[in-house]
Amino acid sequence: MTVDLFAGVPIHDIAVSTAWYERLLGAPPQFLPNDHEAVWELAEHRYLYIEVRPDHAGHAMQTVFVEDFDSRLAAIAARGLEPAAQETYDNGVRKAIFHDPDGNEIGFGGGPA
């Protein structure tokens, strides 16, 4: 059974947010289903999308767990974005938290160093 995941992030401005997510994710959207959404495929059948929904903007919390945590953060930094916070849990799992222009929380998690 194939399961597709679409994790949504409500935003105010499609152009501003698309540019920010391109810097965060390192690529333009894979597709634009309409004039108020942009979609990135993070892994097979796993998508992150932004959608103009001003009344809800700023309240999303998404975390993407990646194998290449350190190199991912280095690549994001090279594109001019730094995490707002970083955490290491008791079990060694790490998390870097970014905030988009609307204040939505987009985190990257990774295994122990």
C-alpha positions as a Python dict, from the first residue, in 0.01 Angstrom:
ca = {
    (1, 'M'): (0, 0, 0),
    (2, 'T'): (137, 341, -97),
    (3, 'V'): (66, 632, 134),
    (4, 'D'): (120, 989, 19),
    (5, 'L'): (169, 1261, 278),
    (6, 'F'): (93, 1627, 208),
    (7, 'A'): (195, 1847, 504),
    (8, 'G'): (46, 2193, 467),
    (9, 'V'): (172, 2532, 583),
    (10, 'P'): (-66, 2831, 576),
    (11, 'I'): (92, 3156, 457),
    (12, 'H'): (4, 3517, 370),
    (13, 'D'): (200, 3586, 51),
    (14, 'I'): (274, 3319, -211),
    (15, 'A'): (568, 3502, -372),
    (16, 'V'): (746, 3585, -46),
    (17, 'S'): (694, 3239, 99),
    (18, 'T'): (786, 3054, -220),
    (19, 'A'): (1118, 3239, -230),
    (20, 'W'): (1187, 3157, 137),
    (21, 'Y'): (1100, 2787, 99),
    (22, 'E'): (1320, 2766, -211),
    (23, 'R'): (1611, 2886, 4),
    (24, 'L'): (1521, 2646, 286),
    (25, 'L'): (1467, 2342, 65),
    (26, 'G'): (1726, 2425, -201),
    (27, 'A'): (1496, 2397, -502),
    (28, 'P'): (1191, 2554, -661),
    (29, 'P'): (855, 2385, -606),
    (30, 'Q'): (797, 2061, -796),
    (31, 'F'): (459, 2190, -902),
    (32, 'L'): (214, 2477, -863),
    (33, 'P'): (-139, 2332, -854),
    (34, 'N'): (-296, 2679, -870),
    (35, 'D'): (-209, 3045, -805),
    (36, 'H'): (-219, 3014, -424),
    (37, 'E'): (-24, 2691, -358),
    (38, 'A'): (329, 2560, -413),
    (39, 'V'): (439, 2201, -352),
    (40, 'W'): (780, 2045, -282),
    (41, 'E'): (840, 1670, -285),
    (42, 'L'): (1075, 1601, 7),
    (43, 'A'): (1094, 1227, -57),
    (44, 'E'): (892, 982, -261),
    (45, 'H'): (524, 1031, -176),
    (46, 'R'): (606, 1292, 93),
    (47, 'Y'): (524, 1654, 16),
    (48, 'L'): (537, 1989, 190),
    (49, 'Y'): (305, 2253, 51),
    (50, 'I'): (235, 2616, 124),
    (51, 'E'): (-109, 2764, 74),
    (52, 'V'): (-236, 3119, 101),
    (53, 'R'): (-464, 3106, 407),
    (54, 'P'): (-406, 3435, 591),
    (55, 'D'): (-642, 3355, 879),
    (56, 'H'): (-430, 3050, 968),
    (57, 'A'): (-80, 3170, 874),
    (58, 'G'): (188, 3136, 1139),
    (59, 'H'): (46, 2838, 1326),
    (60, 'A'): (202, 2539, 1145),
    (61, 'M'): (457, 2310, 1307),
    (62, 'Q'): (631, 2061, 1077),
    (63, 'T'): (944, 1854, 1139),
    (64, 'V'): (1132, 1664, 870),
    (65, 'F'): (1370, 1395, 999),
    (66, 'V'): (1674, 1356, 774),
    (67, 'E'): (1980, 1128, 764),
    (68, 'D'): (2212, 1407, 650),
    (69, 'F'): (2133, 1652, 932),
    (70, 'D'): (2471, 1829, 948),
    (71, 'S'): (2518, 1863, 574),
    (72, 'R'): (2154, 1972, 535),
    (73, 'L'): (2201, 2252, 788),
    (74, 'A'): (2527, 2356, 622),
    (75, 'A'): (2355, 2374, 282),
    (76, 'I'): (2069, 2581, 425),
    (77, 'A'): (2319, 2816, 591),
    (78, 'A'): (2501, 2854, 257),
    (79, 'R'): (2169, 2976, 112),
    (80, 'G'): (2148, 3243, 385),
    (81, 'L'): (1913, 3091, 642),
    (82, 'E'): (2005, 3008, 1002),
    (83, 'P'): (1790, 2819, 1252),
    (84, 'A'): (1610, 3022, 1517),
    (85, 'A'): (1691, 2749, 1770),
    (86, 'Q'): (1866, 2414, 1798),
    (87, 'E'): (1801, 2139, 2049),
    (88, 'T'): (1960, 1809, 2143),
    (89, 'Y'): (1741, 1567, 2333),
    (90, 'D'): (1857, 1326, 2605),
    (91, 'N'): (1874, 1042, 2352),
    (92, 'G'): (2106, 1247, 2126),
    (93, 'V'): (1846, 1329, 1861),
    (94, 'R'): (1896, 1681, 1728),
    (95, 'K'): (1651, 1939, 1595),
    (96, 'A'): (1699, 2272, 1418),
    (97, 'I'): (1400, 2506, 1407),
    (98, 'F'): (1343, 2762, 1134),
    (99, 'H'): (1063, 3018, 1115),
    (100, 'D'): (922, 3120, 779),
    (101, 'P'): (817, 3482, 706),
    (102, 'D'): (478, 3417, 871),
    (103, 'G'): (625, 3255, 1183),
    (104, 'N'): (543, 2894, 1092),
    (105, 'E'): (787, 2648, 1250),
    (106, 'I'): (974, 2421, 1012),
    (107, 'G'): (1214, 2187, 1187),
    (108, 'F'): (1477, 1943, 1070),
    (109, 'G'): (1560, 1653, 1296),
    (110, 'G'): (1852, 1416, 1283),
    (111, 'G'): (2006, 1128, 1471),
    (112, 'P'): (2282, 1163, 1728),
    (113, 'A'): (2606, 1321, 1605),
}
